[in-house]
Amino acid sequence: MIQKNFHIKLKSLRKSQGVSLLQLANAIGKTKSYISMIENNKATPSISTLKQIASFFGLTLAEFFEDEDNRLHINKEVFKLADDARLIYSKKGEYNLYLLIDNPKLKMKTYLVELMPNGGYEQELKHEGEEQGYILEGKIQLSLDGITHELEKDEYFYFNSSKKHKVKNISNKVAKIFWVYLP
């Protein structure tokens, strides 16, 4: 039997990690509408689907259903990109999104965003929270509510996520951004 408030926990986890319905659906081979139905308690996923969802978030089923208060915070303080970061979304020729610290209990999410030459996020995003980023390499164009800003290495940004936002690499080299999201 599935935990009583599974749908609430799934929605909260997905949003806290900045994952869209479509991203989760594509990652586990389901439709966006099916994931929405699960989150709205109108569909009950199979054990197989539950395992896929948990795995997408880097959890076992036991960890997924574990009481939040019993889950440990971070069990280490120093990390290595190659060993600890997890590629959570990628679009060929556009971008790679790496989750740097993979712990659903943490509210703040840190990412490494790699924008391929002239690549980026085509769709404007708008959601709850706050975001900050530091340009590690390259030159980007950040659009916030239709106002375009150009930033390059060693510059940074901060904005309320309720603004429509998208980002594009405006150079012919890979751009890298250390990106922080607080729901």
mmCIF file with all atom_site columns, C-alpha atoms in Angstrom:
data_model
loop_
_atom_site.group_PDB
_atom_site.id
_atom_site.type_symbol
_atom_site.label_atom_id
_atom_site.label_alt_id
_atom_site.label_comp_id
_atom_site.label_asym_id
_atom_site.label_entity_id
_atom_site.label_seq_id
_atom_site.pdbx_PDB_ins_code
_atom_site.Cartn_x
_atom_site.Cartn_y
_atom_site.Cartn_z
_atom_site.occupancy
_atom_site.B_iso_or_equiv
_atom_site.pdbx_formal_charge
_atom_site.auth_seq_id
_atom_site.auth_comp_id
_atom_site.auth_asym_id
_atom_site.auth_atom_id
_atom_site.pdbx_PDB_model_num
ATOM 1   C CA . MET A 1 1   ? 0.000  0.000  0.000   1.00 0.00 ? 1   MET A CA 1
ATOM 2   C CA . ILE A 1 2   ? 1.295  3.443  -0.940  1.00 0.00 ? 2   ILE A CA 1
ATOM 3   C CA . GLN A 1 3   ? 1.896  6.004  1.787   1.00 0.00 ? 3   GLN A CA 1
ATOM 4   C CA . LYS A 1 4   ? -1.193 8.147  2.392   1.00 0.00 ? 4   LYS A CA 1
ATOM 5   C CA . ASN A 1 5   ? 0.316  11.470 1.321   1.00 0.00 ? 5   ASN A CA 1
ATOM 6   C CA . PHE A 1 6   ? 2.617  10.155 -1.403  1.00 0.00 ? 6   PHE A CA 1
ATOM 7   C CA . HIS A 1 7   ? 1.241  12.623 -3.948  1.00 0.00 ? 7   HIS A CA 1
ATOM 8   C CA . ILE A 1 8   ? 2.026  15.607 -1.694  1.00 0.00 ? 8   ILE A CA 1
ATOM 9   C CA . LYS A 1 9   ? 5.538  14.359 -1.018  1.00 0.00 ? 9   LYS A CA 1
ATOM 10  C CA . LEU A 1 10  ? 6.204  13.778 -4.731  1.00 0.00 ? 10  LEU A CA 1
ATOM 11  C CA . LYS A 1 11  ? 5.043  17.260 -5.711  1.00 0.00 ? 11  LYS A CA 1
ATOM 12  C CA . SER A 1 12  ? 7.062  18.870 -2.927  1.00 0.00 ? 12  SER A CA 1
ATOM 13  C CA . LEU A 1 13  ? 10.204 16.913 -3.833  1.00 0.00 ? 13  LEU A CA 1
ATOM 14  C CA . ARG A 1 14  ? 9.863  17.672 -7.540  1.00 0.00 ? 14  ARG A CA 1
ATOM 15  C CA . LYS A 1 15  ? 9.350  21.388 -6.964  1.00 0.00 ? 15  LYS A CA 1
ATOM 16  C CA . SER A 1 16  ? 12.128 21.640 -4.375  1.00 0.00 ? 16  SER A CA 1
ATOM 17  C CA . GLN A 1 17  ? 14.564 20.305 -6.957  1.00 0.00 ? 17  GLN A CA 1
ATOM 18  C CA . GLY A 1 18  ? 13.291 22.580 -9.710  1.00 0.00 ? 18  GLY A CA 1
ATOM 19  C CA . VAL A 1 19  ? 12.121 19.655 -11.841 1.00 0.00 ? 19  VAL A CA 1
ATOM 20  C CA . SER A 1 20  ? 9.160  20.210 -14.157 1.00 0.00 ? 20  SER A CA 1
ATOM 21  C CA . LEU A 1 21  ? 6.361  17.697 -14.684 1.00 0.00 ? 21  LEU A CA 1
ATOM 22  C CA . LEU A 1 22  ? 7.636  17.197 -18.230 1.00 0.00 ? 22  LEU A CA 1
ATOM 23  C CA . GLN A 1 23  ? 11.243 16.605 -17.119 1.00 0.00 ? 23  GLN A CA 1
ATOM 24  C CA . LEU A 1 24  ? 10.170 13.920 -14.645 1.00 0.00 ? 24  LEU A CA 1
ATOM 25  C CA . ALA A 1 25  ? 7.752  12.361 -17.138 1.00 0.00 ? 25  ALA A CA 1
ATOM 26  C CA . ASN A 1 26  ? 10.397 12.193 -19.883 1.00 0.00 ? 26  ASN A CA 1
ATOM 27  C CA . ALA A 1 27  ? 12.989 10.768 -17.504 1.00 0.00 ? 27  ALA A CA 1
ATOM 28  C CA . ILE A 1 28  ? 10.781 7.846  -16.442 1.00 0.00 ? 28  ILE A CA 1
ATOM 29  C CA . GLY A 1 29  ? 8.981  7.266  -19.742 1.00 0.00 ? 29  GLY A CA 1
ATOM 30  C CA . LYS A 1 30  ? 5.557  8.496  -18.674 1.00 0.00 ? 30  LYS A CA 1
ATOM 31  C CA . THR A 1 31  ? 3.353  11.386 -19.779 1.00 0.00 ? 31  THR A CA 1
ATOM 32  C CA . LYS A 1 32  ? 3.214  14.797 -18.158 1.00 0.00 ? 32  LYS A CA 1
ATOM 33  C CA . SER A 1 33  ? -0.520 14.347 -17.557 1.00 0.00 ? 33  SER A CA 1
ATOM 34  C CA . TYR A 1 34  ? 0.065  11.026 -15.758 1.00 0.00 ? 34  TYR A CA 1
ATOM 35  C CA . ILE A 1 35  ? 2.586  12.614 -13.379 1.00 0.00 ? 35  ILE A CA 1
ATOM 36  C CA . SER A 1 36  ? 0.112  15.452 -12.778 1.00 0.00 ? 36  SER A CA 1
ATOM 37  C CA . MET A 1 37  ? -2.618 12.904 -12.013 1.00 0.00 ? 37  MET A CA 1
ATOM 38  C CA . ILE A 1 38  ? -0.328 11.195 -9.472  1.00 0.00 ? 38  ILE A CA 1
ATOM 39  C CA . GLU A 1 39  ? 0.471  14.528 -7.816  1.00 0.00 ? 39  GLU A CA 1
ATOM 40  C CA . ASN A 1 40  ? -3.219 15.415 -7.664  1.00 0.00 ? 40  ASN A CA 1
ATOM 41  C CA . ASN A 1 41  ? -4.072 12.026 -6.131  1.00 0.00 ? 41  ASN A CA 1
ATOM 42  C CA . LYS A 1 42  ? -6.089 10.961 -9.181  1.00 0.00 ? 42  LYS A CA 1
ATOM 43  C CA . ALA A 1 43  ? -3.806 8.061  -10.172 1.00 0.00 ? 43  ALA A CA 1
ATOM 44  C CA . THR A 1 44  ? -1.905 5.461  -8.174  1.00 0.00 ? 44  THR A CA 1
ATOM 45  C CA . PRO A 1 45  ? 1.487  4.533  -9.612  1.00 0.00 ? 45  PRO A CA 1
ATOM 46  C CA . SER A 1 46  ? 2.716  0.952  -9.813  1.00 0.00 ? 46  SER A CA 1
ATOM 47  C CA . ILE A 1 47  ? 5.653  -0.202 -7.701  1.00 0.00 ? 47  ILE A CA 1
ATOM 48  C CA . SER A 1 48  ? 7.760  -0.134 -10.867 1.00 0.00 ? 48  SER A CA 1
ATOM 49  C CA . THR A 1 49  ? 6.847  3.514  -11.492 1.00 0.00 ? 49  THR A CA 1
ATOM 50  C CA . LEU A 1 50  ? 7.517  4.346  -7.835  1.00 0.00 ? 50  LEU A CA 1
ATOM 51  C CA . LYS A 1 51  ? 10.991 2.823  -8.162  1.00 0.00 ? 51  LYS A CA 1
ATOM 52  C CA . GLN A 1 52  ? 11.637 4.903  -11.295 1.00 0.00 ? 52  GLN A CA 1
ATOM 53  C CA . ILE A 1 53  ? 10.512 8.089  -9.566  1.00 0.00 ? 53  ILE A CA 1
ATOM 54  C CA . ALA A 1 54  ? 12.624 7.391  -6.480  1.00 0.00 ? 54  ALA A CA 1
ATOM 55  C CA . SER A 1 55  ? 15.621 6.537  -8.652  1.00 0.00 ? 55  SER A CA 1
ATOM 56  C CA . PHE A 1 56  ? 15.213 9.763  -10.650 1.00 0.00 ? 56  PHE A CA 1
ATOM 57  C CA . PHE A 1 57  ? 15.626 11.687 -7.394  1.00 0.00 ? 57  PHE A CA 1
ATOM 58  C CA . GLY A 1 58  ? 18.588 9.537  -6.368  1.00 0.00 ? 58  GLY A CA 1
ATOM 59  C CA . LEU A 1 59  ? 16.642 7.664  -3.698  1.00 0.00 ? 59  LEU A CA 1
ATOM 60  C CA . THR A 1 60  ? 15.695 4.097  -2.916  1.00 0.00 ? 60  THR A CA 1
ATOM 61  C CA . LEU A 1 61  ? 12.012 3.360  -2.294  1.00 0.00 ? 61  LEU A CA 1
ATOM 62  C CA . ALA A 1 62  ? 12.758 3.083  1.430   1.00 0.00 ? 62  ALA A CA 1
ATOM 63  C CA . GLU A 1 63  ? 14.457 6.484  1.436   1.00 0.00 ? 63  GLU A CA 1
ATOM 64  C CA . PHE A 1 64  ? 11.616 7.996  -0.559  1.00 0.00 ? 64  PHE A CA 1
ATOM 65  C CA . PHE A 1 65  ? 9.028  6.869  1.972   1.00 0.00 ? 65  PHE A CA 1
ATOM 66  C CA . GLU A 1 66  ? 11.220 7.550  4.994   1.00 0.00 ? 66  GLU A CA 1
ATOM 67  C CA . ASP A 1 67  ? 9.954  10.217 7.334   1.00 0.00 ? 67  ASP A CA 1
ATOM 68  C CA . GLU A 1 68  ? 11.651 13.525 6.476   1.00 0.00 ? 68  GLU A CA 1
ATOM 69  C CA . ASP A 1 69  ? 12.756 14.036 10.081  1.00 0.00 ? 69  ASP A CA 1
ATOM 70  C CA . ASN A 1 70  ? 14.628 10.724 10.071  1.00 0.00 ? 70  ASN A CA 1
ATOM 71  C CA . ARG A 1 71  ? 16.613 11.448 6.913   1.00 0.00 ? 71  ARG A CA 1
ATOM 72  C CA . LEU A 1 72  ? 20.176 12.583 7.482   1.00 0.00 ? 72  LEU A CA 1
ATOM 73  C CA . HIS A 1 73  ? 21.390 15.852 6.126   1.00 0.00 ? 73  HIS A CA 1
ATOM 74  C CA . ILE A 1 74  ? 24.702 15.720 4.314   1.00 0.00 ? 74  ILE A CA 1
ATOM 75  C CA . ASN A 1 75  ? 27.065 13.053 5.549   1.00 0.00 ? 75  ASN A CA 1
ATOM 76  C CA . LYS A 1 76  ? 30.105 14.814 4.109   1.00 0.00 ? 76  LYS A CA 1
ATOM 77  C CA . GLU A 1 77  ? 31.347 18.347 3.703   1.00 0.00 ? 77  GLU A CA 1
ATOM 78  C CA . VAL A 1 78  ? 33.680 18.191 0.698   1.00 0.00 ? 78  VAL A CA 1
ATOM 79  C CA . PHE A 1 79  ? 32.589 17.093 -2.765  1.00 0.00 ? 79  PHE A CA 1
ATOM 80  C CA . LYS A 1 80  ? 34.088 16.311 -6.154  1.00 0.00 ? 80  LYS A CA 1
ATOM 81  C CA . LEU A 1 81  ? 32.147 17.098 -9.325  1.00 0.00 ? 81  LEU A CA 1
ATOM 82  C CA . ALA A 1 82  ? 33.049 13.846 -11.086 1.00 0.00 ? 82  ALA A CA 1
ATOM 83  C CA . ASP A 1 83  ? 32.073 11.700 -8.087  1.00 0.00 ? 83  ASP A CA 1
ATOM 84  C CA . ASP A 1 84  ? 29.183 13.505 -6.456  1.00 0.00 ? 84  ASP A CA 1
ATOM 85  C CA . ALA A 1 85  ? 27.291 15.608 -9.007  1.00 0.00 ? 85  ALA A CA 1
ATOM 86  C CA . ARG A 1 86  ? 24.386 13.999 -10.829 1.00 0.00 ? 86  ARG A CA 1
ATOM 87  C CA . LEU A 1 87  ? 23.325 14.902 -14.358 1.00 0.00 ? 87  LEU A CA 1
ATOM 88  C CA . ILE A 1 88  ? 19.593 15.421 -13.957 1.00 0.00 ? 88  ILE A CA 1
ATOM 89  C CA . TYR A 1 89  ? 18.690 16.901 -17.322 1.00 0.00 ? 89  TYR A CA 1
ATOM 90  C CA . SER A 1 90  ? 20.362 17.311 -20.676 1.00 0.00 ? 90  SER A CA 1
ATOM 91  C CA . LYS A 1 91  ? 19.309 18.561 -24.093 1.00 0.00 ? 91  LYS A CA 1
ATOM 92  C CA . LYS A 1 92  ? 21.745 17.758 -26.886 1.00 0.00 ? 92  LYS A CA 1
ATOM 93  C CA . GLY A 1 93  ? 23.455 20.846 -28.248 1.00 0.00 ? 93  GLY A CA 1
ATOM 94  C CA . GLU A 1 94  ? 21.722 23.061 -25.686 1.00 0.00 ? 94  GLU A CA 1
ATOM 95  C CA . TYR A 1 95  ? 22.630 22.375 -22.043 1.00 0.00 ? 95  TYR A CA 1
ATOM 96  C CA . ASN A 1 96  ? 23.508 19.970 -19.232 1.00 0.00 ? 96  ASN A CA 1
ATOM 97  C CA . LEU A 1 97  ? 22.129 20.448 -15.724 1.00 0.00 ? 97  LEU A CA 1
ATOM 98  C CA . TYR A 1 98  ? 24.029 18.834 -12.838 1.00 0.00 ? 98  TYR A CA 1
ATOM 99  C CA . LEU A 1 99  ? 22.649 18.674 -9.300  1.00 0.00 ? 99  LEU A CA 1
ATOM 100 C CA . LEU A 1 100 ? 25.706 19.231 -7.101  1.00 0.00 ? 100 LEU A CA 1
ATOM 101 C CA . ILE A 1 101 ? 24.437 18.059 -3.709  1.00 0.00 ? 101 ILE A CA 1
ATOM 102 C CA . ASP A 1 102 ? 21.814 15.361 -4.040  1.00 0.00 ? 102 ASP A CA 1
ATOM 103 C CA . ASN A 1 103 ? 19.798 15.427 -0.829  1.00 0.00 ? 103 ASN A CA 1
ATOM 104 C CA . PRO A 1 104 ? 16.031 16.059 -1.052  1.00 0.00 ? 104 PRO A CA 1
ATOM 105 C CA . LYS A 1 105 ? 15.910 17.212 2.576   1.00 0.00 ? 105 LYS A CA 1
ATOM 106 C CA . LEU A 1 106 ? 17.900 20.335 1.723   1.00 0.00 ? 106 LEU A CA 1
ATOM 107 C CA . LYS A 1 107 ? 15.848 23.339 0.656   1.00 0.00 ? 107 LYS A CA 1
ATOM 108 C CA . MET A 1 108 ? 18.603 25.096 -1.276  1.00 0.00 ? 108 MET A CA 1
ATOM 109 C CA . LYS A 1 109 ? 19.549 23.357 -4.523  1.00 0.00 ? 109 LYS A CA 1
ATOM 110 C CA . THR A 1 110 ? 22.908 23.945 -6.152  1.00 0.00 ? 110 THR A CA 1
ATOM 111 C CA . TYR A 1 111 ? 23.592 23.209 -9.795  1.00 0.00 ? 111 TYR A CA 1
ATOM 112 C CA . LEU A 1 112 ? 26.288 23.399 -12.405 1.00 0.00 ? 112 LEU A CA 1
ATOM 113 C CA . VAL A 1 113 ? 24.690 24.556 -15.644 1.00 0.00 ? 113 VAL A CA 1
ATOM 114 C CA . GLU A 1 114 ? 26.661 23.940 -18.831 1.00 0.00 ? 114 GLU A CA 1
ATOM 115 C CA . LEU A 1 115 ? 25.367 25.831 -21.845 1.00 0.00 ? 115 LEU A CA 1
ATOM 116 C CA . MET A 1 116 ? 26.649 24.533 -25.157 1.00 0.00 ? 116 MET A CA 1
ATOM 117 C CA . PRO A 1 117 ? 27.914 27.080 -27.713 1.00 0.00 ? 117 PRO A CA 1
ATOM 118 C CA . ASN A 1 118 ? 24.901 29.226 -28.679 1.00 0.00 ? 118 ASN A CA 1
ATOM 119 C CA . GLY A 1 119 ? 22.687 26.867 -26.648 1.00 0.00 ? 119 GLY A CA 1
ATOM 120 C CA . GLY A 1 120 ? 20.399 27.506 -23.716 1.00 0.00 ? 120 GLY A CA 1
ATOM 121 C CA . TYR A 1 121 ? 16.875 27.236 -22.363 1.00 0.00 ? 121 TYR A CA 1
ATOM 122 C CA . GLU A 1 122 ? 14.406 28.257 -25.079 1.00 0.00 ? 122 GLU A CA 1
ATOM 123 C CA . GLN A 1 123 ? 11.340 28.198 -22.838 1.00 0.00 ? 123 GLN A CA 1
ATOM 124 C CA . GLU A 1 124 ? 10.833 30.964 -20.291 1.00 0.00 ? 124 GLU A CA 1
ATOM 125 C CA . LEU A 1 125 ? 10.428 29.579 -16.786 1.00 0.00 ? 125 LEU A CA 1
ATOM 126 C CA . LYS A 1 126 ? 8.427  31.128 -13.962 1.00 0.00 ? 126 LYS A CA 1
ATOM 127 C CA . HIS A 1 127 ? 7.906  29.593 -10.525 1.00 0.00 ? 127 HIS A CA 1
ATOM 128 C CA . GLU A 1 128 ? 8.233  30.261 -6.802  1.00 0.00 ? 128 GLU A CA 1
ATOM 129 C CA . GLY A 1 129 ? 11.582 30.876 -5.154  1.00 0.00 ? 129 GLY A CA 1
ATOM 130 C CA . GLU A 1 130 ? 14.815 32.789 -5.558  1.00 0.00 ? 130 GLU A CA 1
ATOM 131 C CA . GLU A 1 131 ? 17.812 32.150 -7.807  1.00 0.00 ? 131 GLU A CA 1
ATOM 132 C CA . GLN A 1 132 ? 21.413 33.226 -7.924  1.00 0.00 ? 132 GLN A CA 1
ATOM 133 C CA . GLY A 1 133 ? 24.192 32.365 -10.323 1.00 0.00 ? 133 GLY A CA 1
ATOM 134 C CA . TYR A 1 134 ? 27.889 32.982 -10.832 1.00 0.00 ? 134 TYR A CA 1
ATOM 135 C CA . ILE A 1 135 ? 29.406 32.780 -14.311 1.00 0.00 ? 135 ILE A CA 1
ATOM 136 C CA . LEU A 1 136 ? 32.402 30.442 -14.153 1.00 0.00 ? 136 LEU A CA 1
ATOM 137 C CA . GLU A 1 137 ? 33.179 30.419 -17.884 1.00 0.00 ? 137 GLU A CA 1
ATOM 138 C CA . GLY A 1 138 ? 31.847 32.010 -21.053 1.00 0.00 ? 138 GLY A CA 1
ATOM 139 C CA . LYS A 1 139 ? 29.358 34.745 -21.832 1.00 0.00 ? 139 LYS A CA 1
ATOM 140 C CA . ILE A 1 140 ? 25.605 34.420 -21.331 1.00 0.00 ? 140 ILE A CA 1
ATOM 141 C CA . GLN A 1 141 ? 22.405 36.300 -21.956 1.00 0.00 ? 141 GLN A CA 1
ATOM 142 C CA . LEU A 1 142 ? 19.921 36.201 -19.071 1.00 0.00 ? 142 LEU A CA 1
ATOM 143 C CA . SER A 1 143 ? 16.370 37.383 -19.796 1.00 0.00 ? 143 SER A CA 1
ATOM 144 C CA . LEU A 1 144 ? 14.225 38.434 -16.831 1.00 0.00 ? 144 LEU A CA 1
ATOM 145 C CA . ASP A 1 145 ? 10.651 39.491 -17.631 1.00 0.00 ? 145 ASP A CA 1
ATOM 146 C CA . GLY A 1 146 ? 11.766 40.421 -21.142 1.00 0.00 ? 146 GLY A CA 1
ATOM 147 C CA . ILE A 1 147 ? 14.780 42.494 -20.045 1.00 0.00 ? 147 ILE A CA 1
ATOM 148 C CA . THR A 1 148 ? 18.031 41.054 -21.366 1.00 0.00 ? 148 THR A CA 1
ATOM 149 C CA . HIS A 1 149 ? 21.296 41.134 -19.424 1.00 0.00 ? 149 HIS A CA 1
ATOM 150 C CA . GLU A 1 150 ? 24.699 40.035 -20.748 1.00 0.00 ? 150 GLU A CA 1
ATOM 151 C CA . LEU A 1 151 ? 27.064 38.532 -18.208 1.00 0.00 ? 151 LEU A CA 1
ATOM 152 C CA . GLU A 1 152 ? 30.500 36.982 -18.502 1.00 0.00 ? 152 GLU A CA 1
ATOM 153 C CA . LYS A 1 153 ? 33.054 35.224 -16.331 1.00 0.00 ? 153 LYS A CA 1
ATOM 154 C CA . ASP A 1 154 ? 33.227 36.496 -12.733 1.00 0.00 ? 154 ASP A CA 1
ATOM 155 C CA . GLU A 1 155 ? 29.867 38.283 -12.931 1.00 0.00 ? 155 GLU A CA 1
ATOM 156 C CA . TYR A 1 156 ? 26.789 37.053 -11.104 1.00 0.00 ? 156 TYR A CA 1
ATOM 157 C CA . PHE A 1 157 ? 23.038 37.508 -10.844 1.00 0.00 ? 157 PHE A CA 1
ATOM 158 C CA . TYR A 1 158 ? 20.193 37.232 -8.366  1.00 0.00 ? 158 TYR A CA 1
ATOM 159 C CA . PHE A 1 159 ? 16.439 37.312 -9.067  1.00 0.00 ? 159 PHE A CA 1
ATOM 160 C CA . ASN A 1 160 ? 13.029 36.286 -7.793  1.00 0.00 ? 160 ASN A CA 1
ATOM 161 C CA . SER A 1 161 ? 11.952 33.135 -9.675  1.00 0.00 ? 161 SER A CA 1
ATOM 162 C CA . SER A 1 162 ? 8.468  34.585 -10.213 1.00 0.00 ? 162 SER A CA 1
ATOM 163 C CA . LYS A 1 163 ? 10.020 36.613 -13.044 1.00 0.00 ? 163 LYS A CA 1
ATOM 164 C CA . LYS A 1 164 ? 9.904  34.920 -16.443 1.00 0.00 ? 164 LYS A CA 1
ATOM 165 C CA . HIS A 1 165 ? 13.467 33.812 -17.059 1.00 0.00 ? 165 HIS A CA 1
ATOM 166 C CA . LYS A 1 166 ? 15.602 32.066 -19.618 1.00 0.00 ? 166 LYS A CA 1
ATOM 167 C CA . VAL A 1 167 ? 19.310 31.854 -20.321 1.00 0.00 ? 167 VAL A CA 1
ATOM 168 C CA . LYS A 1 168 ? 21.376 31.540 -23.486 1.00 0.00 ? 168 LYS A CA 1
ATOM 169 C CA . ASN A 1 169 ? 25.070 31.117 -24.237 1.00 0.00 ? 169 ASN A CA 1
ATOM 170 C CA . ILE A 1 170 ? 26.097 33.940 -26.582 1.00 0.00 ? 170 ILE A CA 1
ATOM 171 C CA . SER A 1 171 ? 29.564 32.623 -27.323 1.00 0.00 ? 171 SER A CA 1
ATOM 172 C CA . ASN A 1 172 ? 31.042 29.788 -29.340 1.00 0.00 ? 172 ASN A CA 1
ATOM 173 C CA . LYS A 1 173 ? 32.521 28.125 -26.222 1.00 0.00 ? 173 LYS A CA 1
ATOM 174 C CA . VAL A 1 174 ? 30.791 26.175 -23.456 1.00 0.00 ? 174 VAL A CA 1
ATOM 175 C CA . ALA A 1 175 ? 29.528 28.508 -20.722 1.00 0.00 ? 175 ALA A CA 1
ATOM 176 C CA . LYS A 1 176 ? 29.402 27.279 -17.118 1.00 0.00 ? 176 LYS A CA 1
ATOM 177 C CA . ILE A 1 177 ? 27.269 28.724 -14.354 1.00 0.00 ? 177 ILE A CA 1
ATOM 178 C CA . PHE A 1 178 ? 27.179 27.864 -10.658 1.00 0.00 ? 178 PHE A CA 1
ATOM 179 C CA . TRP A 1 179 ? 23.414 28.185 -10.062 1.00 0.00 ? 179 TRP A CA 1
ATOM 180 C CA . VAL A 1 180 ? 21.611 28.232 -6.721  1.00 0.00 ? 180 VAL A CA 1
ATOM 181 C CA . TYR A 1 181 ? 17.859 27.813 -6.356  1.00 0.00 ? 181 TYR A CA 1
ATOM 182 C CA . LEU A 1 182 ? 15.918 28.303 -3.128  1.00 0.00 ? 182 LEU A CA 1
ATOM 183 C CA . PRO A 1 183 ? 12.240 27.299 -3.392  1.00 0.00 ? 183 PRO A CA 1
#
